[in-house]
mmCIF file of C-alpha atoms in Angstrom:
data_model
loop_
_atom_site.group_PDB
_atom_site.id
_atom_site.type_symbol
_atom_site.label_atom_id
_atom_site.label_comp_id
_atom_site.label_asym_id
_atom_site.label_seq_id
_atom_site.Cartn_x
_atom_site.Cartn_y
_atom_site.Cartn_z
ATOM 1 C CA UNK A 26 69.768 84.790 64.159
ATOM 2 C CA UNK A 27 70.209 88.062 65.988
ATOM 3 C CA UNK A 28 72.479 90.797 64.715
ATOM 4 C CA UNK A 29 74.100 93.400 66.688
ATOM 5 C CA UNK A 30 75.668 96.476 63.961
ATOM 6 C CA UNK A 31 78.285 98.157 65.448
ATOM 7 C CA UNK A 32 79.952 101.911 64.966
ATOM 8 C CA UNK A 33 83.538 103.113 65.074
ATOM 9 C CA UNK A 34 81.850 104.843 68.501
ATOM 10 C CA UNK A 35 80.656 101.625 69.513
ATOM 11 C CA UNK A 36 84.114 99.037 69.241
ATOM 12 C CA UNK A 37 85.188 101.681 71.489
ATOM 13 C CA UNK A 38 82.504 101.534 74.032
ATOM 14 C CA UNK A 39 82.545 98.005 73.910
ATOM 15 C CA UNK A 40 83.631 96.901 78.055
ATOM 16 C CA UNK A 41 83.168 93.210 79.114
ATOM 17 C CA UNK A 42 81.091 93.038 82.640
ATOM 18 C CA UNK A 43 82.179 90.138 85.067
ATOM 19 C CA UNK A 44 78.871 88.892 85.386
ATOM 20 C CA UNK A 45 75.065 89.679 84.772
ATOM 21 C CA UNK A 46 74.082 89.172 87.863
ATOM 22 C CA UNK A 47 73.526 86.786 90.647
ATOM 23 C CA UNK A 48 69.423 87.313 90.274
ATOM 24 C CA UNK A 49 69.787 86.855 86.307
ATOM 25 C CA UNK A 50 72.176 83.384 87.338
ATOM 26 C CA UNK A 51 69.774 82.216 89.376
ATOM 27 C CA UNK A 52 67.175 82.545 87.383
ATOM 28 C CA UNK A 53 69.409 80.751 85.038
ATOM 29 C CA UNK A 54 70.004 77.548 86.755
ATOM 30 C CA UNK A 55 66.023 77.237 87.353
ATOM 31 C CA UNK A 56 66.116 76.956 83.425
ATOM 32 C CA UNK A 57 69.170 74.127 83.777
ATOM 33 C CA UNK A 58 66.775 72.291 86.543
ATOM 34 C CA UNK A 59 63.731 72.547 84.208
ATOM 35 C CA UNK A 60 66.130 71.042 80.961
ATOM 36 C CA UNK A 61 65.291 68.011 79.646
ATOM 37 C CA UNK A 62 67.744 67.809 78.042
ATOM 38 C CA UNK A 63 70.701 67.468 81.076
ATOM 39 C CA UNK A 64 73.477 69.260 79.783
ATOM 40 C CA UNK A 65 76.864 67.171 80.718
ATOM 41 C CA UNK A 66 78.936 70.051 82.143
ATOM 42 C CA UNK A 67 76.168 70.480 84.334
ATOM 43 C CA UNK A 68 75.664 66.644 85.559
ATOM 44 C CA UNK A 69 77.643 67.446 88.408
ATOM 45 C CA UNK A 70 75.764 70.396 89.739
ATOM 46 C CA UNK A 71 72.286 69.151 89.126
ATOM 47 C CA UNK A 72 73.216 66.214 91.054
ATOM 48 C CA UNK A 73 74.205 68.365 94.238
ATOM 49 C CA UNK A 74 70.858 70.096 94.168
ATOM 50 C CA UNK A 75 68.657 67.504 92.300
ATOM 51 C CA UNK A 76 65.531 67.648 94.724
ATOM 52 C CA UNK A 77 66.146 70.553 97.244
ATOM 53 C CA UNK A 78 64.375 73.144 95.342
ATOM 54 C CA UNK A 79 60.506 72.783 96.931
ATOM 55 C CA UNK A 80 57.204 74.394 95.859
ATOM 56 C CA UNK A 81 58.490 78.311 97.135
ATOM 57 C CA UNK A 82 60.152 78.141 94.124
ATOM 58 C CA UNK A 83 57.066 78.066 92.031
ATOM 59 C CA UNK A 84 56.235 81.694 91.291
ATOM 60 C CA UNK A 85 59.806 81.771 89.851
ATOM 61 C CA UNK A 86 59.160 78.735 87.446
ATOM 62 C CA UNK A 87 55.853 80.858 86.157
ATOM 63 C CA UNK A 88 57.514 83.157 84.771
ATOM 64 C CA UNK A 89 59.747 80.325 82.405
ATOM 65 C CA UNK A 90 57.501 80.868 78.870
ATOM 66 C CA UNK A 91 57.595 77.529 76.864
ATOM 67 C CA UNK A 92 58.527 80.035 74.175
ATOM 68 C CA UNK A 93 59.430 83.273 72.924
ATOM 69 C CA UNK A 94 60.862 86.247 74.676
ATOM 70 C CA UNK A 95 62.128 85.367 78.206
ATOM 71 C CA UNK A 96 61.494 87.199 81.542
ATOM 72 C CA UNK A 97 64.305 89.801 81.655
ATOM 73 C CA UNK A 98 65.800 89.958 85.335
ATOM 74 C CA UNK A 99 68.542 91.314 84.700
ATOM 75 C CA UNK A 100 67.035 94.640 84.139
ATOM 76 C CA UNK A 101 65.100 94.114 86.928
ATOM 77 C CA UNK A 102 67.617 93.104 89.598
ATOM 78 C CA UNK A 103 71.139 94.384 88.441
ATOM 79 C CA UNK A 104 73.956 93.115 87.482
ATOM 80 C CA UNK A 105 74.638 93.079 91.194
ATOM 81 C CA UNK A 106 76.407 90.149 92.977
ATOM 82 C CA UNK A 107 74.668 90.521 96.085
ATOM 83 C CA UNK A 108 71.403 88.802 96.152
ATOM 84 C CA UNK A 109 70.387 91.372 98.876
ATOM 85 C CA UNK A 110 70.610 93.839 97.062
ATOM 86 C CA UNK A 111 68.849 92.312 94.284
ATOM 87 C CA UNK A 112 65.994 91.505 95.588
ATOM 88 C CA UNK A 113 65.259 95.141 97.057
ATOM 89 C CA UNK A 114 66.095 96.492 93.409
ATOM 90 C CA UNK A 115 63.284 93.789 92.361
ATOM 91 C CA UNK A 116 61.142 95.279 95.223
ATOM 92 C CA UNK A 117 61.255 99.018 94.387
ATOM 93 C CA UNK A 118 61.400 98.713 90.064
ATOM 94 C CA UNK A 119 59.371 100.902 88.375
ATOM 95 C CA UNK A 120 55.622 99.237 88.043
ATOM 96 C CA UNK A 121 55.754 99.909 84.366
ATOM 97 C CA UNK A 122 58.932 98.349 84.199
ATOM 98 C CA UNK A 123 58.025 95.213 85.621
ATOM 99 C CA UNK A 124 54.928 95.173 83.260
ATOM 100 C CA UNK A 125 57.092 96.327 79.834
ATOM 101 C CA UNK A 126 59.006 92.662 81.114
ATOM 102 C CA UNK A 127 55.777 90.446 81.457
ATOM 103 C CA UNK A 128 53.618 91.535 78.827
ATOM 104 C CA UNK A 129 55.445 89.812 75.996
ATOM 105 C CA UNK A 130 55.784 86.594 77.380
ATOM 106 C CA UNK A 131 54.080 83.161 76.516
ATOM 107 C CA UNK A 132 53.033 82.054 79.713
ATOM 108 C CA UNK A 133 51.014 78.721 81.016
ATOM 109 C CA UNK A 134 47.530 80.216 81.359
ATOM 110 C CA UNK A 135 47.006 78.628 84.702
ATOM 111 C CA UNK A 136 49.639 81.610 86.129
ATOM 112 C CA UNK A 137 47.356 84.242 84.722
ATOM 113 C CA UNK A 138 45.794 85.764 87.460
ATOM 114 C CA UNK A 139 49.091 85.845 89.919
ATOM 115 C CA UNK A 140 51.080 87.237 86.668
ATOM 116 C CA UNK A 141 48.379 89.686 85.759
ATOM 117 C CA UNK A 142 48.719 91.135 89.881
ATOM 118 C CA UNK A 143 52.317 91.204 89.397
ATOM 119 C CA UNK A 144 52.217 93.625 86.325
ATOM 120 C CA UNK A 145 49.701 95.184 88.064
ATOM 121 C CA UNK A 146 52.019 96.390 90.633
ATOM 122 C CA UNK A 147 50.696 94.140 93.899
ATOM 123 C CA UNK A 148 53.259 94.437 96.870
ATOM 124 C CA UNK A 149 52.350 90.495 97.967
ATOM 125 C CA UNK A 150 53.085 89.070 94.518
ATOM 126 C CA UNK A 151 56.556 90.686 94.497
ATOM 127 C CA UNK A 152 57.364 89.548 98.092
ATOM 128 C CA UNK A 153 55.842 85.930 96.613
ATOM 129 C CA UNK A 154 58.582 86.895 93.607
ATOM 130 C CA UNK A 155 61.272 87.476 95.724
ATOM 131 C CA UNK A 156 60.783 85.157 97.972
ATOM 132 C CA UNK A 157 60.999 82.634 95.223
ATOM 133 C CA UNK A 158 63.727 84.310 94.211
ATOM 134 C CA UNK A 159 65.775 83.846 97.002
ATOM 135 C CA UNK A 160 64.869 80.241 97.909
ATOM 136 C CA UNK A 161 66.210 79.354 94.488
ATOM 137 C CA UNK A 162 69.321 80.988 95.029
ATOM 138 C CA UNK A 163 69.557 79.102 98.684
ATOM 139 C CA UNK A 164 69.553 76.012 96.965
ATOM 140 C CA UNK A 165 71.008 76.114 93.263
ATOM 141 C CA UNK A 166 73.673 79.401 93.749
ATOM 142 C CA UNK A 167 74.726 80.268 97.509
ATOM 143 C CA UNK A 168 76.663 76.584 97.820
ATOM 144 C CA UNK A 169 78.180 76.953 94.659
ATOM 145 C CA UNK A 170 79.190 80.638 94.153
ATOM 146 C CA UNK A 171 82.418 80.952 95.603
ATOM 147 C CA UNK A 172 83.979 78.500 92.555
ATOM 148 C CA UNK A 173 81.820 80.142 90.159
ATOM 149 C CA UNK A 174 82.787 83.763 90.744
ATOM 150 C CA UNK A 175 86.430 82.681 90.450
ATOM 151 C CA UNK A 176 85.637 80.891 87.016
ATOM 152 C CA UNK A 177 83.914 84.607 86.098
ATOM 153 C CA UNK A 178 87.179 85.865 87.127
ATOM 154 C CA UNK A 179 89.156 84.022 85.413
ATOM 155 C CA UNK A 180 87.235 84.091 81.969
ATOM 156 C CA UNK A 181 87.100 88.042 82.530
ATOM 157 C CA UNK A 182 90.676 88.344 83.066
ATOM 158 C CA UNK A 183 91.311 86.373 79.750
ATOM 159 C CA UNK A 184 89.401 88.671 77.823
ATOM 160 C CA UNK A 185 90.553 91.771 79.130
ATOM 161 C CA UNK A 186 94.283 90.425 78.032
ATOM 162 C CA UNK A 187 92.681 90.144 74.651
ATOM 163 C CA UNK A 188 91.323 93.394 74.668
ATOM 164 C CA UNK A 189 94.530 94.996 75.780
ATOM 165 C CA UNK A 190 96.847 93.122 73.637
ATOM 166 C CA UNK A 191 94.713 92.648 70.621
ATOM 167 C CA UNK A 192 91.559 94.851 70.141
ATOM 168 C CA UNK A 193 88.183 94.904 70.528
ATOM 169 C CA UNK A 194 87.700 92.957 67.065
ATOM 170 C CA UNK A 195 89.840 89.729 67.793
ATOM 171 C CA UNK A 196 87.777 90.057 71.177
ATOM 172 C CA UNK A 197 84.362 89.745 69.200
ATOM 173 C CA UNK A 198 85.938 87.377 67.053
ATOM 174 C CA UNK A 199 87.226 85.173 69.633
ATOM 175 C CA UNK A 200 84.653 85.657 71.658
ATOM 176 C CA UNK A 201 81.825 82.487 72.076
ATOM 177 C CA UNK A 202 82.424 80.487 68.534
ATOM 178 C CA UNK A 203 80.083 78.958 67.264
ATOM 179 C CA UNK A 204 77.242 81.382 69.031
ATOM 180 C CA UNK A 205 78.762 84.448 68.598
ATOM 181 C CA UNK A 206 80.633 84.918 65.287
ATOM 182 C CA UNK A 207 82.161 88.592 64.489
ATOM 183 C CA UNK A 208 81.238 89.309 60.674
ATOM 184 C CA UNK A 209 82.539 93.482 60.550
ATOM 185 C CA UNK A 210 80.320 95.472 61.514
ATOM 186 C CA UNK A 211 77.615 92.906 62.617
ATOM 187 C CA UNK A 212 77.985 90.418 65.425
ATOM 188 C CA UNK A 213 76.012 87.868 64.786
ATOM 189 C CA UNK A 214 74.379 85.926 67.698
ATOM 190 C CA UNK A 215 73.057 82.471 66.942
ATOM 191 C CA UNK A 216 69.115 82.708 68.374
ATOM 192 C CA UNK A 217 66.028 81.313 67.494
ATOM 193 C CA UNK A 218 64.790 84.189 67.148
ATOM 194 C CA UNK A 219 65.236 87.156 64.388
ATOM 195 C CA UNK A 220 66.347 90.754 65.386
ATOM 196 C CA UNK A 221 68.226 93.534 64.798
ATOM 197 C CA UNK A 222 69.976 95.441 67.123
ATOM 198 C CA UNK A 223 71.994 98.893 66.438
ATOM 199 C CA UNK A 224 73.754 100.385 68.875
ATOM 200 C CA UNK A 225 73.700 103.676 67.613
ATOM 201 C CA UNK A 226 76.990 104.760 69.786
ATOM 202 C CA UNK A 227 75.918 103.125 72.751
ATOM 203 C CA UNK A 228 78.046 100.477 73.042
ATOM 204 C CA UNK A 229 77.666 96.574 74.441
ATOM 205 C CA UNK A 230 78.288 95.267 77.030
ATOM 206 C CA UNK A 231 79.451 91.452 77.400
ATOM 207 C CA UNK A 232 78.306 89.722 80.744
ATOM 208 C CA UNK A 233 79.430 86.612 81.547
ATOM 209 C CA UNK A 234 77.095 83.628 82.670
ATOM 210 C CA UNK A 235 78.020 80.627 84.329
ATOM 211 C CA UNK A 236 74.449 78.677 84.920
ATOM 212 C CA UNK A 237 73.601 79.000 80.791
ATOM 213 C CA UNK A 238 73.918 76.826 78.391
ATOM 214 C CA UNK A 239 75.078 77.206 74.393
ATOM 215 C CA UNK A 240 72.366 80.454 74.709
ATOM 216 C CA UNK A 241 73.643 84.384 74.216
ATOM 217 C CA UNK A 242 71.043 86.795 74.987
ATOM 218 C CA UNK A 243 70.509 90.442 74.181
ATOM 219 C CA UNK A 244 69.275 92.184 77.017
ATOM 220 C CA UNK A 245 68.102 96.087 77.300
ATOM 221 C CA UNK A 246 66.633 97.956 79.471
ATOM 222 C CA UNK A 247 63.007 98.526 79.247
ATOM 223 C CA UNK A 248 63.719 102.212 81.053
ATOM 224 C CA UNK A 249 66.786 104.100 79.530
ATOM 225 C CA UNK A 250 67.040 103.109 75.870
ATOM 226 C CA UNK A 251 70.098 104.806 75.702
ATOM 227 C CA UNK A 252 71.622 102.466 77.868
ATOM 228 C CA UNK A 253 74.436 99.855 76.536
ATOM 229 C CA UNK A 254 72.334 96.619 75.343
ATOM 230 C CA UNK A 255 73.553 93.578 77.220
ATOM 231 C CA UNK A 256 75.152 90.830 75.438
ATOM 232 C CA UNK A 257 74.827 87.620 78.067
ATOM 233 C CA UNK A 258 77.828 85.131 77.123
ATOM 234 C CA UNK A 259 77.462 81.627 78.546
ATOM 235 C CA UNK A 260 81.215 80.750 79.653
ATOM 236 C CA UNK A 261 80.339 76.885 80.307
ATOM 237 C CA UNK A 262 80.943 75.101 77.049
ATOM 238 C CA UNK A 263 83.336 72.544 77.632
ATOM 239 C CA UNK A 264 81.656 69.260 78.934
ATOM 240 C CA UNK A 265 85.176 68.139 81.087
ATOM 241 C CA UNK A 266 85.547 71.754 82.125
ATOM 242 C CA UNK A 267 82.247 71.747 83.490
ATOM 243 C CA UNK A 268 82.620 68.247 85.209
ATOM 244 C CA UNK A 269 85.610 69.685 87.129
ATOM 245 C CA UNK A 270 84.089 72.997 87.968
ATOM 246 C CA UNK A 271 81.314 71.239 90.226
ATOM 247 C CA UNK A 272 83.419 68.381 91.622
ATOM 248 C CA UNK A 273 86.333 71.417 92.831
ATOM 249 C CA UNK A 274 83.222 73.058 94.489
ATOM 250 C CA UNK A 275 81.954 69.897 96.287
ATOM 251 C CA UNK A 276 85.241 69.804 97.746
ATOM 252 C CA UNK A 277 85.751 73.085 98.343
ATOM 253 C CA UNK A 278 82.351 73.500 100.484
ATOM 254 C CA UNK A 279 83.832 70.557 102.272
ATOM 255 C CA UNK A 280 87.393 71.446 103.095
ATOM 256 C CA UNK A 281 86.186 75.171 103.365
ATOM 257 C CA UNK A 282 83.999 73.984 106.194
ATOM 258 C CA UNK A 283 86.569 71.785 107.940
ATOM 259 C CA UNK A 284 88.922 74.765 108.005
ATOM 260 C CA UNK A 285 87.344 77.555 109.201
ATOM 261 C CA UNK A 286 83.341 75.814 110.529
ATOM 262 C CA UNK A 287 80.433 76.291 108.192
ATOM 263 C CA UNK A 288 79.019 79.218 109.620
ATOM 264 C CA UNK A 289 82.462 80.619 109.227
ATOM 265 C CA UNK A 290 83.091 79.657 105.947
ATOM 266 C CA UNK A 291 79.608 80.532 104.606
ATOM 267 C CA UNK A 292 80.397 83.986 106.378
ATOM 268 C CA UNK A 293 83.684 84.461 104.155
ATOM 269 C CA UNK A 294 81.549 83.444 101.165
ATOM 270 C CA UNK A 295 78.930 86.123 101.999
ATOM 271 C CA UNK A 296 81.910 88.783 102.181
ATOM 272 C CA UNK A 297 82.725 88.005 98.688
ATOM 273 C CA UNK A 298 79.782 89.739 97.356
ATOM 274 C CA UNK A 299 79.654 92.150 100.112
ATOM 275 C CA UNK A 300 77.566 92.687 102.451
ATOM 276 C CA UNK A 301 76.129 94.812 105.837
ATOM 277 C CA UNK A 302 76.114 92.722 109.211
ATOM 278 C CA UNK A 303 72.465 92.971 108.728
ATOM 279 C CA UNK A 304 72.359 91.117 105.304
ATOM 280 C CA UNK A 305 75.216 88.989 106.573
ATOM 281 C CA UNK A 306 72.972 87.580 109.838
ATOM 282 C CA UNK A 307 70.131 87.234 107.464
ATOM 283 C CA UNK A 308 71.989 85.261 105.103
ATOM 284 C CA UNK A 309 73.518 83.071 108.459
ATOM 285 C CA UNK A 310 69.955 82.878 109.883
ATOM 286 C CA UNK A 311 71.986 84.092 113.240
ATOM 287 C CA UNK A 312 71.089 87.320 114.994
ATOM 288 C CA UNK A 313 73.047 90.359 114.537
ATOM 289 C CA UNK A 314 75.170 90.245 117.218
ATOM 290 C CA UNK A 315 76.497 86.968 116.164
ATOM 291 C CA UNK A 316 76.995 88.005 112.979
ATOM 292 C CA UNK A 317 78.957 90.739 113.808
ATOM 293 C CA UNK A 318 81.679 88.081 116.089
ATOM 294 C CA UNK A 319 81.662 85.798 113.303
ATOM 295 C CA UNK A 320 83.050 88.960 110.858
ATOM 296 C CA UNK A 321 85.451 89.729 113.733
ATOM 297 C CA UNK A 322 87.221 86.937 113.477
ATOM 298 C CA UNK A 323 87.236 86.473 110.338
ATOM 299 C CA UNK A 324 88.605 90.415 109.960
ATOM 300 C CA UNK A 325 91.289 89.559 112.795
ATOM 301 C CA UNK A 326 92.560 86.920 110.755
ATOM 302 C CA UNK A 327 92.610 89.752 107.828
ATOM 303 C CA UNK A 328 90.352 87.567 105.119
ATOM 304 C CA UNK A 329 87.762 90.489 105.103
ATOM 305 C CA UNK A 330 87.647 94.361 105.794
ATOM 306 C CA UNK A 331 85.201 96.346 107.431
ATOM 307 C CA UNK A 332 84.347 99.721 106.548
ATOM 308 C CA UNK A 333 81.323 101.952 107.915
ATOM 309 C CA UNK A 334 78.472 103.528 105.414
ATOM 310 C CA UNK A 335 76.699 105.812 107.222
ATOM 311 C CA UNK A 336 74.973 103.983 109.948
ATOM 312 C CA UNK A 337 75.611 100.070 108.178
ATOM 313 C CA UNK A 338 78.533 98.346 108.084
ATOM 314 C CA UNK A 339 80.178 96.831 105.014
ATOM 315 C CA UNK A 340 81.720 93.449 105.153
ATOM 316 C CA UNK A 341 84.223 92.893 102.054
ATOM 317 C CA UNK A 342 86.477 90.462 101.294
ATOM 318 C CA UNK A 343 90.513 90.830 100.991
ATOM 319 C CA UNK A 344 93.250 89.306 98.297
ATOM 320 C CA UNK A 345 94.145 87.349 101.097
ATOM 321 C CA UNK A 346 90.193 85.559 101.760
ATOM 322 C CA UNK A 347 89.708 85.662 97.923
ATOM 323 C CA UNK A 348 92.522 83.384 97.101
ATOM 324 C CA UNK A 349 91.442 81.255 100.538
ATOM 325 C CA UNK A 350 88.367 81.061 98.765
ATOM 326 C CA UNK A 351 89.478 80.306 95.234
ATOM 327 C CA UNK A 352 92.094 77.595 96.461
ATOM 328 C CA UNK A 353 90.846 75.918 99.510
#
């Protein structure tokens, strides 16, 4: 059990994030992959990317410990949606940052010498890191993101009405029974693990997660410790939920792709998170110019904006491609 003891101060700091990140989700759903145990709300999506994910994924799987405290991404990467931008925060963190996250893990000994360069600040095993990173994300996230970032909206928006309407207690208490439970002042999270946690008028902060499964993590960053702790919240607990989550996406993909083409539509899906006409041809594996017509048309059709910072361009969806996107 892990127990988070709360101040007057800190019920009122309390926010709820949409997400913790589509680095720390990734990372996530290489966990899901590696389950033996198959969760059923996830049958659906493991069966869409059951044996895509190849050995450039394997850096990523040495950092899963059997055991014990897990490799903290999230601090790492940032709660950011953009996987771009993600990967360049992993990039440029902090060398003793990235060692204060390996050294208490319970890793496979045959990973030794590639973790050890790692916290030791080598440039190739980070590339190697990222690189894992975002081949992962290629296969298990990308496809998948636009139905999950509207089932992060949705759970969001539900707790912000309960927030609103009924405080920042019947939030806690209402929150993720039976692995959260909201005994005044202490939230207790249901972990193998023992710790205490006071916030000390800090706050929490309550990120969603899609690819987790009946886990809650408490997250802090190994930098600023008077930062908010992180309070992950799986949001996929319901088995027939789940089922209908990954069978809308299927079909979304599909009809998605008959509507608009698939370089189209996986443009639109890119300008949900945001993103530069750089990082948008990257993402495409199309050259810039191309790109940059495929966000035309999509602008001239008024499903995304454009807006110039400095000398990139931003790429950003509108109400009217967001609902495309959440319907189709």
């Amino acid at each position: 059990m892990q127990r988070i003891h709360f101040t007057a101060e800190d019920l009122s700091r309390t926010r709820v994030a949409k997400s913790i990140g589509v680095a720390a989700e990734t990372l996530d759903s290489l966990k899901l992959l590696q389950d033996r145990n198959r969760p059923t709300a996830f049958h659906g999506w493991r069966a869409s990317v059951a044996g895509r994910l190849g050995k450039e994924a394997r850096p990523l799987i040495a950092l899963l410990p059997a055991q014990g405290p897990e490799f903290d991404l999230a601090s790492l990467a940032g709660n950011t949606t953009c996987m771009e931008e993600a990967l360049e925060n992993v990039l440029r963190a902090p060398r003793s940052q990235m060692r204060a996250e390996l050294e208490p893990l319970a890793l496979d000994p045959t990973h030794r010498s590639w973790v050890q360069s790692l916290a030791d600040g080598s440039i190739e095993a980070r590339r190697q890191l990222t690189h894992a990173l975002e081949a992962c994300h290629r296969v298990t996230i990308a496809p998948n993101w636009a139905r999950a970032n509207s089932h992060l909206d949705a759970v969001r928006a539900n707790h912000a009405h309960t927030l609103v309407d009924c405080g920042v207690e019947e939030l806690l208490k209402t929150l993720c029974p039976p692995l959260v439970r909201w005994r005044p002042p202490v939230l207790e999270v249901r972990h193998p693990r023992e710790r205490d946690v006071h916030l000390q008028g800090r706050g929490l902060v309550i990120a969603l997660t899609v690819f987790s499964w009946q886990q809650s993590e408490i997250l802090q960053d190994s930098r600023d410790s008077s930062a908010a702790p992180v309070l992950a919240v799986p949001t996929m607990r319901d088995p027939a939920a789940g089922a209908e989550l990954w069978k809308a996406g299927t079909l979304f993909s599909r009809s998605l792709g008959e509507l608009l083409g698939h370089t189209r539509a996986a443009a639109l899906r890119a300008a949900a998170d945001g993103c530069t006409t750089t990082q948008l041809a990257r993402r495409l594996g199309v050259t810039p110019a191309a790109a940059s017509q495929q966000a035309t048309v999509l602008r001239n059709a008024s499903l995304i904006t454009t807006t110039r910072r400095g000398k990139a361009v931003l790429h950003t969806i509108t109400p009217l491609g967001a609902e495309l996107l959440a319907r189709a």
